GROMACS .gro file of C-alpha atoms in nm:
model
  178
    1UNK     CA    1  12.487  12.419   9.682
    2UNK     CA    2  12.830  12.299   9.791
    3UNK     CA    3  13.061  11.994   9.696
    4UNK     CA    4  12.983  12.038   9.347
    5UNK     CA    5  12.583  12.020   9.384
    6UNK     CA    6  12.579  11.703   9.613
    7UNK     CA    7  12.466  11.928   9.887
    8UNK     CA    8  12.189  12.116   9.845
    9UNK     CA    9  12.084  12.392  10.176
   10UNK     CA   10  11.797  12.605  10.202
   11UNK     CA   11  11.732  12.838  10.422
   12UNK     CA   12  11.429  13.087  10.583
   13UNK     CA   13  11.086  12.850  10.496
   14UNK     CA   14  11.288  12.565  10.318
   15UNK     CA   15  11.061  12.261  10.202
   16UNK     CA   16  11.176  11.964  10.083
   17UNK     CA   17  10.883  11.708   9.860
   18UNK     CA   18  10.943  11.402   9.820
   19UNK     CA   19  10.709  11.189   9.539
   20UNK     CA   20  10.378  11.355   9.657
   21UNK     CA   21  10.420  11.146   9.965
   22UNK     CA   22  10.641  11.314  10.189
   23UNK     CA   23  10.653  11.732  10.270
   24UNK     CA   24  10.896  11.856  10.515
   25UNK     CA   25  10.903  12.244  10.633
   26UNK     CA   26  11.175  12.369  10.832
   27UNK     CA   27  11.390  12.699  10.875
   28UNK     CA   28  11.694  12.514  10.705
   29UNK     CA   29  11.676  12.207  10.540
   30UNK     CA   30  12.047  12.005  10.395
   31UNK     CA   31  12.001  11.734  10.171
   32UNK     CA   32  12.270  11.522  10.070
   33UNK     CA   33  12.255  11.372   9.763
   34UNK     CA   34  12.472  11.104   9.779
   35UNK     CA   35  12.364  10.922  10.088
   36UNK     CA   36  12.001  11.073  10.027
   37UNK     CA   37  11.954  11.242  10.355
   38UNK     CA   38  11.755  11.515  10.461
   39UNK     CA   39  11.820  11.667  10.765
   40UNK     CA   40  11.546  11.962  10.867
   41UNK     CA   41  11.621  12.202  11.134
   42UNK     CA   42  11.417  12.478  11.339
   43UNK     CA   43  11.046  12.455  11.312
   44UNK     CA   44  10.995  12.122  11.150
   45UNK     CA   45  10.691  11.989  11.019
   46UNK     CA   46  10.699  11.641  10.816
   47UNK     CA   47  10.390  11.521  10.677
   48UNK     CA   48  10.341  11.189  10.557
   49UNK     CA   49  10.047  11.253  10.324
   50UNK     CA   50   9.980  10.908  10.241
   51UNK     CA   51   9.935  10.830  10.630
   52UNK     CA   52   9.764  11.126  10.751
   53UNK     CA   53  10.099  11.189  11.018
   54UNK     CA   54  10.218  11.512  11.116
   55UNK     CA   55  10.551  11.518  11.298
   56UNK     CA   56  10.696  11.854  11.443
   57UNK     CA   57  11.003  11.882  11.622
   58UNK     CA   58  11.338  12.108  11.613
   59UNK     CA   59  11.489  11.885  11.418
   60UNK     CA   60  11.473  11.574  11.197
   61UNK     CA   61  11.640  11.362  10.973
   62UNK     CA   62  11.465  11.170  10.676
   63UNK     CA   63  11.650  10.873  10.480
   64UNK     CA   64  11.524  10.885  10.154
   65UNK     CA   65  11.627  10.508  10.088
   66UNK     CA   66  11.505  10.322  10.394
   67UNK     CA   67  11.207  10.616  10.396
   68UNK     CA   68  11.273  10.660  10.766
   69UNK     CA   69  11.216  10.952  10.941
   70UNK     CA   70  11.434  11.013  11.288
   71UNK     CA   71  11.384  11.304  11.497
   72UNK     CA   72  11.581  11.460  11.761
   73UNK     CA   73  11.477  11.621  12.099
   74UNK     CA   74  11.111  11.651  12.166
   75UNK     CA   75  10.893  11.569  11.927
   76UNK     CA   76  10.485  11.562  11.860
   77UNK     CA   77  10.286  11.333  11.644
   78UNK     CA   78   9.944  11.391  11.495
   79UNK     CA   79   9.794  11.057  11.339
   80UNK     CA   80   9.505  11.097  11.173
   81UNK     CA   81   9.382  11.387  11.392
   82UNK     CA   82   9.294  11.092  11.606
   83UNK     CA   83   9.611  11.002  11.807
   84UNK     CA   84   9.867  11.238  11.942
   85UNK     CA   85  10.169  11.131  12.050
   86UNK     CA   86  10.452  11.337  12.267
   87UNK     CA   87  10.787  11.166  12.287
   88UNK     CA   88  11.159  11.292  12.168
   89UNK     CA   89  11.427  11.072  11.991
   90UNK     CA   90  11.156  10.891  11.810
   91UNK     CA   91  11.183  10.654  11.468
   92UNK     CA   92  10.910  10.629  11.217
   93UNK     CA   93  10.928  10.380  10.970
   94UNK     CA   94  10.703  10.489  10.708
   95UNK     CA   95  10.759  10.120  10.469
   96UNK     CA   96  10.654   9.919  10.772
   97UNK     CA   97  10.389  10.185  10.944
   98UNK     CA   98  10.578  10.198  11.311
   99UNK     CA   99  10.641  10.420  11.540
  100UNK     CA  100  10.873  10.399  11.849
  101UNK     CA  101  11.077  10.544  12.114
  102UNK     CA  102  11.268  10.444  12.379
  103UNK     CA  103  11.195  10.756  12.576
  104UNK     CA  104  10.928  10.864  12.826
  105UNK     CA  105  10.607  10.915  12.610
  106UNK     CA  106  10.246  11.061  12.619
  107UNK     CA  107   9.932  10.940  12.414
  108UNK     CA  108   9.616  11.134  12.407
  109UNK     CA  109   9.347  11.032  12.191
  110UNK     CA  110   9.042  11.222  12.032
  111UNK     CA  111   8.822  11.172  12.360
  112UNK     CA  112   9.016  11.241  12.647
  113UNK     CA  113   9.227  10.935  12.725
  114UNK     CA  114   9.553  10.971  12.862
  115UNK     CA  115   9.904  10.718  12.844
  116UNK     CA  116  10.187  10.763  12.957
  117UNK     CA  117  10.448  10.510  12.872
  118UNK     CA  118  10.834  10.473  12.980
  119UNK     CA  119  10.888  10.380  12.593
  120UNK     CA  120  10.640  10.236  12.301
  121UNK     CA  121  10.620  10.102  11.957
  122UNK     CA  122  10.257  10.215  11.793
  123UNK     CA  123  10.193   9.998  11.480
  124UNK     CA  124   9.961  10.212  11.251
  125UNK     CA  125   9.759   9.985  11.025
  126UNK     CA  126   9.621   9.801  11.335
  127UNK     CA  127   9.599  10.078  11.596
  128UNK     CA  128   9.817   9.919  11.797
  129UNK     CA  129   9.990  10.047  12.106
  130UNK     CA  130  10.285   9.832  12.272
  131UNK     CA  131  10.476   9.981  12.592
  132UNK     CA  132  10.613   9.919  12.955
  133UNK     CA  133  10.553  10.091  13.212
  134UNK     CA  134  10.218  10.198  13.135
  135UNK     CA  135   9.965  10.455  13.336
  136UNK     CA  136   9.667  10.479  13.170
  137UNK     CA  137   9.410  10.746  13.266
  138UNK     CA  138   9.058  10.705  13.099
  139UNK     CA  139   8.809  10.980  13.017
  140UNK     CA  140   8.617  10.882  13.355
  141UNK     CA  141   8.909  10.933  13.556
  142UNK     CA  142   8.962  10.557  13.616
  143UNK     CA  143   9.317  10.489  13.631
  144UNK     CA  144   9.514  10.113  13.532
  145UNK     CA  145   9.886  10.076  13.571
  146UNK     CA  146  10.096   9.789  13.412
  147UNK     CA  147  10.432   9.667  13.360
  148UNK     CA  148  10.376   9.588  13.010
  149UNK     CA  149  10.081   9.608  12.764
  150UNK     CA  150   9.929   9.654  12.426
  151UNK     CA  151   9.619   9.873  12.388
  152UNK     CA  152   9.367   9.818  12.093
  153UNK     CA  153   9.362  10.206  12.024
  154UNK     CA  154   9.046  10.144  11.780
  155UNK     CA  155   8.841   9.937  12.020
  156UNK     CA  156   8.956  10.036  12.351
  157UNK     CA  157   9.117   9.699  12.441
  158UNK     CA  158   9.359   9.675  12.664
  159UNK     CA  159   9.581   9.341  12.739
  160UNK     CA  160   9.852   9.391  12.994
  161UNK     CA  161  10.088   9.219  13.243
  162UNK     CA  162  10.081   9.308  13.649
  163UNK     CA  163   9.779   9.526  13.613
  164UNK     CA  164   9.629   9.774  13.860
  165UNK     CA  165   9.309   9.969  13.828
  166UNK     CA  166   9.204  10.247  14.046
  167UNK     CA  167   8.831  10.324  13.968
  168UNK     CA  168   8.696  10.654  14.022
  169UNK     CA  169   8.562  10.677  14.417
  170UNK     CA  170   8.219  10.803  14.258
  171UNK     CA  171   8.174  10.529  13.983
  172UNK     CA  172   7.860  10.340  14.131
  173UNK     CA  173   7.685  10.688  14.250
  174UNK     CA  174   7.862  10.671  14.611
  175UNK     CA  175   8.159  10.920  14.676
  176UNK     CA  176   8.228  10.757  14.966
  177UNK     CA  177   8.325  10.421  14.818
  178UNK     CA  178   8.651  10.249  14.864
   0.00000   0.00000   0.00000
C-alpha cells in the first residue's frame, strides 16, 4: 500500500472483484481509492459476469463510479461466446451495455462471418452493430461494402448506406458467372 492505504498494488496474478459482477486478472493491478480506479496491467482479463464479456488486453483501466472499463492498445472481446470483437483503445460502458472504438475493428461471429469496420459502437441488449466503413464477408464468401451501417447481429439484418455486394462467382451453380 502507499499514501497511507489509498493505493493499494498487487503484483504476480493480482485480481481485483468487484460486487460479484466484475473480476479483473492481471500481472499488476493499482487501485486508487480515492478516485476509485483500477488500472490492470500485463495479461489482463476483465470479466463482466453479469454480461457474459470477456475483455483481454495489456492493459486496462476500470472506473469503479461510472463502471466503465477503458482499455489501451489492442484489445479482444468475447460476448457471450457468440461475438468476438478485435479492436484497441476501446470503451465499454457496462451501465448502458455499449461498446465502441474509434479504431480499425474486426467482428467474427459464431458461424463464420467476418466485419471489418474503420470504427463501431455494438449495443449489447439488442445485438446491435453500428460502424462506417464497413466490409462485410459472409460465411458463403459473399462480400457487401458500405459507408455506413447497422447490422442486426441476432437476425442477420443488415441496413446500410452506399452499399456494394460482390456475390460469390459460383452462387447459382455456374463458376463462370459474372
Amino acid at each position: 500500500t502507499y499514501e497511507e492505504g489509498n493505493i493499494i498494488v498487487g503484483e504476480k496474478g493480482a485480481e481485483a472483484k468487484i460486487n460479484g459482477e466484475i473480476e479483473i486478472y492481471a500481472d499488476k493491478i493499482t487501485y486508487n481509492k480515492n478516485n476509485q480506479i483500477i488500472i490492470a496491467e500485463g495479461n489482463v482479463l476483465a470479466i463482466d459476469i453479469l454480461n457474459n464479456i470477456r475483455v483481454n488486453s495489456n492493459k486496462i483501466n476500470y472506473n469503479r463510479i461510472k463502471n466503465v472499463i477503458n482499455s489501451l492498445d489492442e484489445t479482444f472481446f468475447n460476448i457471450e461466446n457468440k461475438y468476438q470483437i478485435t479492436s484497441s483503445d476501446v470503451y465499454y460502458n457496462i451501465n448502458e451495455d455499449i461498446i465502441f472504438s474509434k479504431k480499425e475493428s474486426i467482428v467474427k461471429d459464431n458461424i463464420n462471418n467476418t466485419i471489418k469496420l474503420s470504427s463501431f459502437k455494438y449495443f449489447n441488449k439488442t445485438q446491435t452493430l453500428n460502424g462506417e466503413k464497413i466490409e462485410l464477408e459472409d460465411n458463403d464468401k459473399n462480400k457487401y461494402f458500405l459507408s455506413q451501417g447497422v447490422l442486426k447481429l441476432e437476425n442477420y439484418e443488415l441496413l446500410g448506406k452506399d452499399i456494394q455486394v460482390f456475390l460469390r462467382k459460383d452462387i447459382y451453380g455456374n463458376p463462370k458467372n459474372e
